[in-house]
PDB file of C-alpha atoms and ligand atoms in Angstrom:
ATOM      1  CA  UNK A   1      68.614  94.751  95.255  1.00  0.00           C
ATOM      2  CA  UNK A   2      68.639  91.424  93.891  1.00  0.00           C
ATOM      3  CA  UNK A   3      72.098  89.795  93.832  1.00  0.00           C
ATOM      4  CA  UNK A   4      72.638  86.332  92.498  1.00  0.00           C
ATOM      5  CA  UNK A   5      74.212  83.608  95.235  1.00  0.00           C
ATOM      6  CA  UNK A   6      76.494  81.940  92.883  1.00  0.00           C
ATOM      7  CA  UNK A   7      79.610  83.491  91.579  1.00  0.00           C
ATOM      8  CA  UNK A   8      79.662  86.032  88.990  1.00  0.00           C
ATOM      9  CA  UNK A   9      82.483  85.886  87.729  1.00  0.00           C
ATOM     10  CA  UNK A  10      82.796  81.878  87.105  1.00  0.00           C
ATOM     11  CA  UNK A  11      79.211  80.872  87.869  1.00  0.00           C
ATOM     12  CA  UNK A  12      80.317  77.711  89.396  1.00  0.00           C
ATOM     13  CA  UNK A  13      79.886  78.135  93.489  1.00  0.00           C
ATOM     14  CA  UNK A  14      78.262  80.410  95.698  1.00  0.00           C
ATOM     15  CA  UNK A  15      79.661  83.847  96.108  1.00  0.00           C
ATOM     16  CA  UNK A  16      81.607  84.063  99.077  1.00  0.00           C
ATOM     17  CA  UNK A  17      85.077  86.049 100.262  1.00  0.00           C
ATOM     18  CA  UNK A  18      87.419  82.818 100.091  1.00  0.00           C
ATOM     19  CA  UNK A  19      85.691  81.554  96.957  1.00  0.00           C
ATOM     20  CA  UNK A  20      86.284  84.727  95.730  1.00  0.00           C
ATOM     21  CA  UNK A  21      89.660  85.563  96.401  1.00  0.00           C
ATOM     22  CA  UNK A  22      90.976  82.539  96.003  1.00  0.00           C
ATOM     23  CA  UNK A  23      89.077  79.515  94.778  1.00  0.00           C
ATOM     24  CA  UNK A  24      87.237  81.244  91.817  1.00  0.00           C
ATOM     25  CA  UNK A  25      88.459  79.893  88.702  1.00  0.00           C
ATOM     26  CA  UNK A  26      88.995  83.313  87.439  1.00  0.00           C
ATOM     27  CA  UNK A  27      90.569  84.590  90.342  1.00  0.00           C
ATOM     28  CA  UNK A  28      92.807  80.951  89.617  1.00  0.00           C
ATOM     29  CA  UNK A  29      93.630  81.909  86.126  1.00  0.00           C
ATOM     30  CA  UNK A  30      94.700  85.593  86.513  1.00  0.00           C
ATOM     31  CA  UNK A  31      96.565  84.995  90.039  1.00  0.00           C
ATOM     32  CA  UNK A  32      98.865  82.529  88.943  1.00  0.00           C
ATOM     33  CA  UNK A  33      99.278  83.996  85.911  1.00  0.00           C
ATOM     34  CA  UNK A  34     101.695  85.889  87.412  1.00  0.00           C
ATOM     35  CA  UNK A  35     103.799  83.327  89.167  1.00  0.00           C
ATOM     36  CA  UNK A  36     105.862  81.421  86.732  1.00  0.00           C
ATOM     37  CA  UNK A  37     109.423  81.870  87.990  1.00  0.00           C
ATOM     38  CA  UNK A  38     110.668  79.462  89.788  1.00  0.00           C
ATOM     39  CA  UNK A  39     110.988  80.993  93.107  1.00  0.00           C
ATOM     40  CA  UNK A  40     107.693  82.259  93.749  1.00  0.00           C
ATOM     41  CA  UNK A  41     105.319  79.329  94.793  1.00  0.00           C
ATOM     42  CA  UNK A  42     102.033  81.549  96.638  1.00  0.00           C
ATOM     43  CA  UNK A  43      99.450  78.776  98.283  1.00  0.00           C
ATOM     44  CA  UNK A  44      95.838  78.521  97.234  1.00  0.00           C
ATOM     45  CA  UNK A  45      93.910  80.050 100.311  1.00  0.00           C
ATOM     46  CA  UNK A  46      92.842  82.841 101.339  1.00  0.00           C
ATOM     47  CA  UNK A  47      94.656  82.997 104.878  1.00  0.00           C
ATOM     48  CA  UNK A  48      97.531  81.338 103.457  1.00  0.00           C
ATOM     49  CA  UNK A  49      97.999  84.076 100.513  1.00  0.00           C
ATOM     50  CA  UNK A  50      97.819  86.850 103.168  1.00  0.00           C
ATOM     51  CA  UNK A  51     100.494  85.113 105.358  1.00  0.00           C
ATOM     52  CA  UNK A  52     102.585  84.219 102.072  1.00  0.00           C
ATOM     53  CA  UNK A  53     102.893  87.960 100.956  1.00  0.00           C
ATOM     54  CA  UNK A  54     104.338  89.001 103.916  1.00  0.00           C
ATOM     55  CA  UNK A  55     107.460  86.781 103.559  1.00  0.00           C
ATOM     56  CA  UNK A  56     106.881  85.726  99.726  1.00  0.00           C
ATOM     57  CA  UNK A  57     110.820  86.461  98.871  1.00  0.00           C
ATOM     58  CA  UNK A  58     113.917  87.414 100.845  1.00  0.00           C
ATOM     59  CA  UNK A  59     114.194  89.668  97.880  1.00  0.00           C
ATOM     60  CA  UNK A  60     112.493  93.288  99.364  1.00  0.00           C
ATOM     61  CA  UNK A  61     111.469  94.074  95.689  1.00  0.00           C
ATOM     62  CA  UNK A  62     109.809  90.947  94.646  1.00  0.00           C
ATOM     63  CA  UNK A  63     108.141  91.024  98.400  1.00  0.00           C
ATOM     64  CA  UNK A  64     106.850  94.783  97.873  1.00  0.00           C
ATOM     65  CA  UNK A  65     105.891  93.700  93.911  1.00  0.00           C
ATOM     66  CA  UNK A  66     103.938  90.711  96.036  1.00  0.00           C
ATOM     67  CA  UNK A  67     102.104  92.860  98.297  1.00  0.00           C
ATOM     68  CA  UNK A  68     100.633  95.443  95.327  1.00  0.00           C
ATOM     69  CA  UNK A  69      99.862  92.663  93.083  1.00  0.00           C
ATOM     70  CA  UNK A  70      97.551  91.090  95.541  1.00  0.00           C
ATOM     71  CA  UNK A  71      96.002  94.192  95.854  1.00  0.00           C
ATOM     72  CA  UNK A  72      95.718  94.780  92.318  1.00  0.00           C
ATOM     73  CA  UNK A  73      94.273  91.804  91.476  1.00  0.00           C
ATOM     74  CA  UNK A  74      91.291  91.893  94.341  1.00  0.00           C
ATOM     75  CA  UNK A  75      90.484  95.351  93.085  1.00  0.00           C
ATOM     76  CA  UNK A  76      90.421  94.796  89.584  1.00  0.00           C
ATOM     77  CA  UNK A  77      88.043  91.210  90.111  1.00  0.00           C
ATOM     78  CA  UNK A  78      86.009  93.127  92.691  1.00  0.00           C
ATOM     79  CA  UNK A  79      85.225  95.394  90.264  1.00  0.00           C
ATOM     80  CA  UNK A  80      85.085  93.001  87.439  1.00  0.00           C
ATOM     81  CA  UNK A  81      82.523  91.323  90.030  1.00  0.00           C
ATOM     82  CA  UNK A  82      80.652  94.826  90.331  1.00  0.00           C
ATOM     83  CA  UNK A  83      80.768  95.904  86.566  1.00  0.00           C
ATOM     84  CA  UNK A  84      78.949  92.220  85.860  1.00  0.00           C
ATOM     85  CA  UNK A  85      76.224  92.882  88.544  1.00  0.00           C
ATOM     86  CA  UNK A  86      75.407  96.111  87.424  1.00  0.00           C
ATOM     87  CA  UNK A  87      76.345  96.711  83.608  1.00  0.00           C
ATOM     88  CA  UNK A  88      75.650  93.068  82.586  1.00  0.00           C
ATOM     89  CA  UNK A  89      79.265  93.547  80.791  1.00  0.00           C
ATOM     90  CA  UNK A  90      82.008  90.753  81.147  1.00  0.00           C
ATOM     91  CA  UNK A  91      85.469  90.792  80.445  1.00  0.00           C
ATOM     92  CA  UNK A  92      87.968  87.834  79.703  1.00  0.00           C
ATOM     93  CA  UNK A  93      91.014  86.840  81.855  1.00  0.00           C
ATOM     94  CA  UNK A  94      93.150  87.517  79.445  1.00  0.00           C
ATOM     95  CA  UNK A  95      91.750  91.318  79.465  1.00  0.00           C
ATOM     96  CA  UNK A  96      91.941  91.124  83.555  1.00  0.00           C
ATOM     97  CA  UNK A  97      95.241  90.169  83.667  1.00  0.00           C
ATOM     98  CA  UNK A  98      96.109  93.287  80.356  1.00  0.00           C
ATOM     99  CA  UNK A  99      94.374  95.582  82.803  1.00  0.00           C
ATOM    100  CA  UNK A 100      96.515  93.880  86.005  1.00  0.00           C
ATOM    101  CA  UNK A 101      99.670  94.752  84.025  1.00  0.00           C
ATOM    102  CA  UNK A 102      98.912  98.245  83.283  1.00  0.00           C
ATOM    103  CA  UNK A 103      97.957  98.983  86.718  1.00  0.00           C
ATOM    104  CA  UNK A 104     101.431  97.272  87.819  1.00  0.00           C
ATOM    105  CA  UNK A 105     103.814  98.972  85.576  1.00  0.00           C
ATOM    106  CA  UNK A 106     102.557 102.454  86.133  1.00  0.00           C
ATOM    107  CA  UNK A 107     102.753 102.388  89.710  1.00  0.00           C
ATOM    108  CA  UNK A 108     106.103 100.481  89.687  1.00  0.00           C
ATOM    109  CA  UNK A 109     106.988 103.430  87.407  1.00  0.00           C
ATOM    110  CA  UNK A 110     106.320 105.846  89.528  1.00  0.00           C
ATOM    111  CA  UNK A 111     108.182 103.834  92.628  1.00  0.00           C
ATOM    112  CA  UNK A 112     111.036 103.919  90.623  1.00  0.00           C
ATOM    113  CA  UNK A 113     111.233 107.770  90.411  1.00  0.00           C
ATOM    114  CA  UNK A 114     111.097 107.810  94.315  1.00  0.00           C
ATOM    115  CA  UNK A 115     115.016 109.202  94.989  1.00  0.00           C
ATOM    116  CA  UNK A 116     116.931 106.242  96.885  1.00  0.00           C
ATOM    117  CA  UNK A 117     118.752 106.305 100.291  1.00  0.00           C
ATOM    118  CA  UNK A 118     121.502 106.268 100.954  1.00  0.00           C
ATOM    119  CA  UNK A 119     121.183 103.008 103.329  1.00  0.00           C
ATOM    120  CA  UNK A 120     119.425 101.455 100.724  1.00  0.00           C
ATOM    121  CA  UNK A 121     122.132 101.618  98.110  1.00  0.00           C
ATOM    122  CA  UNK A 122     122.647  97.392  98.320  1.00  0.00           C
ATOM    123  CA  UNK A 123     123.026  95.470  95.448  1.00  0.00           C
ATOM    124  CA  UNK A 124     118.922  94.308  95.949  1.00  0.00           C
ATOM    125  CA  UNK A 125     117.746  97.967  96.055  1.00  0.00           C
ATOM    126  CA  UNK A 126     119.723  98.928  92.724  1.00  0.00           C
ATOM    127  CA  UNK A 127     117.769  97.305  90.446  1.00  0.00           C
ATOM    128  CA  UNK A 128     114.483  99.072  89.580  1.00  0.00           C
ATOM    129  CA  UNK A 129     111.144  97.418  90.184  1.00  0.00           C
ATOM    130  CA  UNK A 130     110.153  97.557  86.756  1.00  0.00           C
ATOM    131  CA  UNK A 131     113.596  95.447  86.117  1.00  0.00           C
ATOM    132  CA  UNK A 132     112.177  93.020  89.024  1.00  0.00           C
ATOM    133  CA  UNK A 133     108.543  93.082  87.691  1.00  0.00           C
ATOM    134  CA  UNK A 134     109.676  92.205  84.408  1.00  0.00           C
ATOM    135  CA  UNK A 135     112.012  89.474  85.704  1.00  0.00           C
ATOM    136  CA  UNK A 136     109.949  88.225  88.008  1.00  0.00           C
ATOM    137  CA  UNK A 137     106.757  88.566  87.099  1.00  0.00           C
ATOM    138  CA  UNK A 138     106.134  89.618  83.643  1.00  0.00           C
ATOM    139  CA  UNK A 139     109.174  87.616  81.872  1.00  0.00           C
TER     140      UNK A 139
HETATM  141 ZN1  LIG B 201      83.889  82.060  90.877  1.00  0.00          ZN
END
């Protein structure tokens, strides 16, 4: 199988994990998309993202929402990546980052149904993590 060296999602560098996840300009645009409040300042490489999620807010919620958005986002540009390479079809950033929300909502829907404990009845666990997605990250 023939696969193109440069980058197919911005065309602009060689394909490669950091340039990827990370340095791509499309990875750029719909990964910081998401982090316009104040509080949440994630760095720009790949090692440092991975480190950054783990302690990205003393808030648990905002730390959890941290953790499944960076997952989110690599799957949905890995396949992005894929669907280019093999359908020759190409979707904006603004459509990545649609599909980003979708995928974030409906699983932070679904978290929310999960019955709390009582040890975890603090004034950070009562709000729901739709609440903190849509403070947070989605304003
Ligand atoms: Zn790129």
């Amino acid at each position: 199988m023939i696969v193109p060296s440069s980058c197919l999602l911005c065309d602009r560098a060689n394909e490669s994990r950091s340039h990827l996840f990370f340095d791509c300009l499309v990875y750029a645009e719909v990964w910081t998309s998401f982090f316009t409040h104040p509080t949440l300042h994630p760095p720009h490489s790949f090692d440092g993202i991975l480190t950054w999620v783990l302690t990205a807010s003393p808030h648990p919620k905002v730390k959890f929402i941290c953790k499944l958005l960076l997952q989110a986002v690599c799957y949905v540009l890995w396949r992005e990546r894929n669907l280019r390479l093999h359908n020759s079809t190409s979707r904006s950033a603004h459509l990545l980052i649609k599909e980003i929300q979708v995928i974030m909502k409906a699983k932070l829907i679904g978290m929310d149904r999960i019955p709390v404990q009582p040890t975890q009845r603090s004034q950070s666990f009562q709000e729901s993590h739709l609440v903190t997605w849509f403070t947070y990250f989605q304003p």
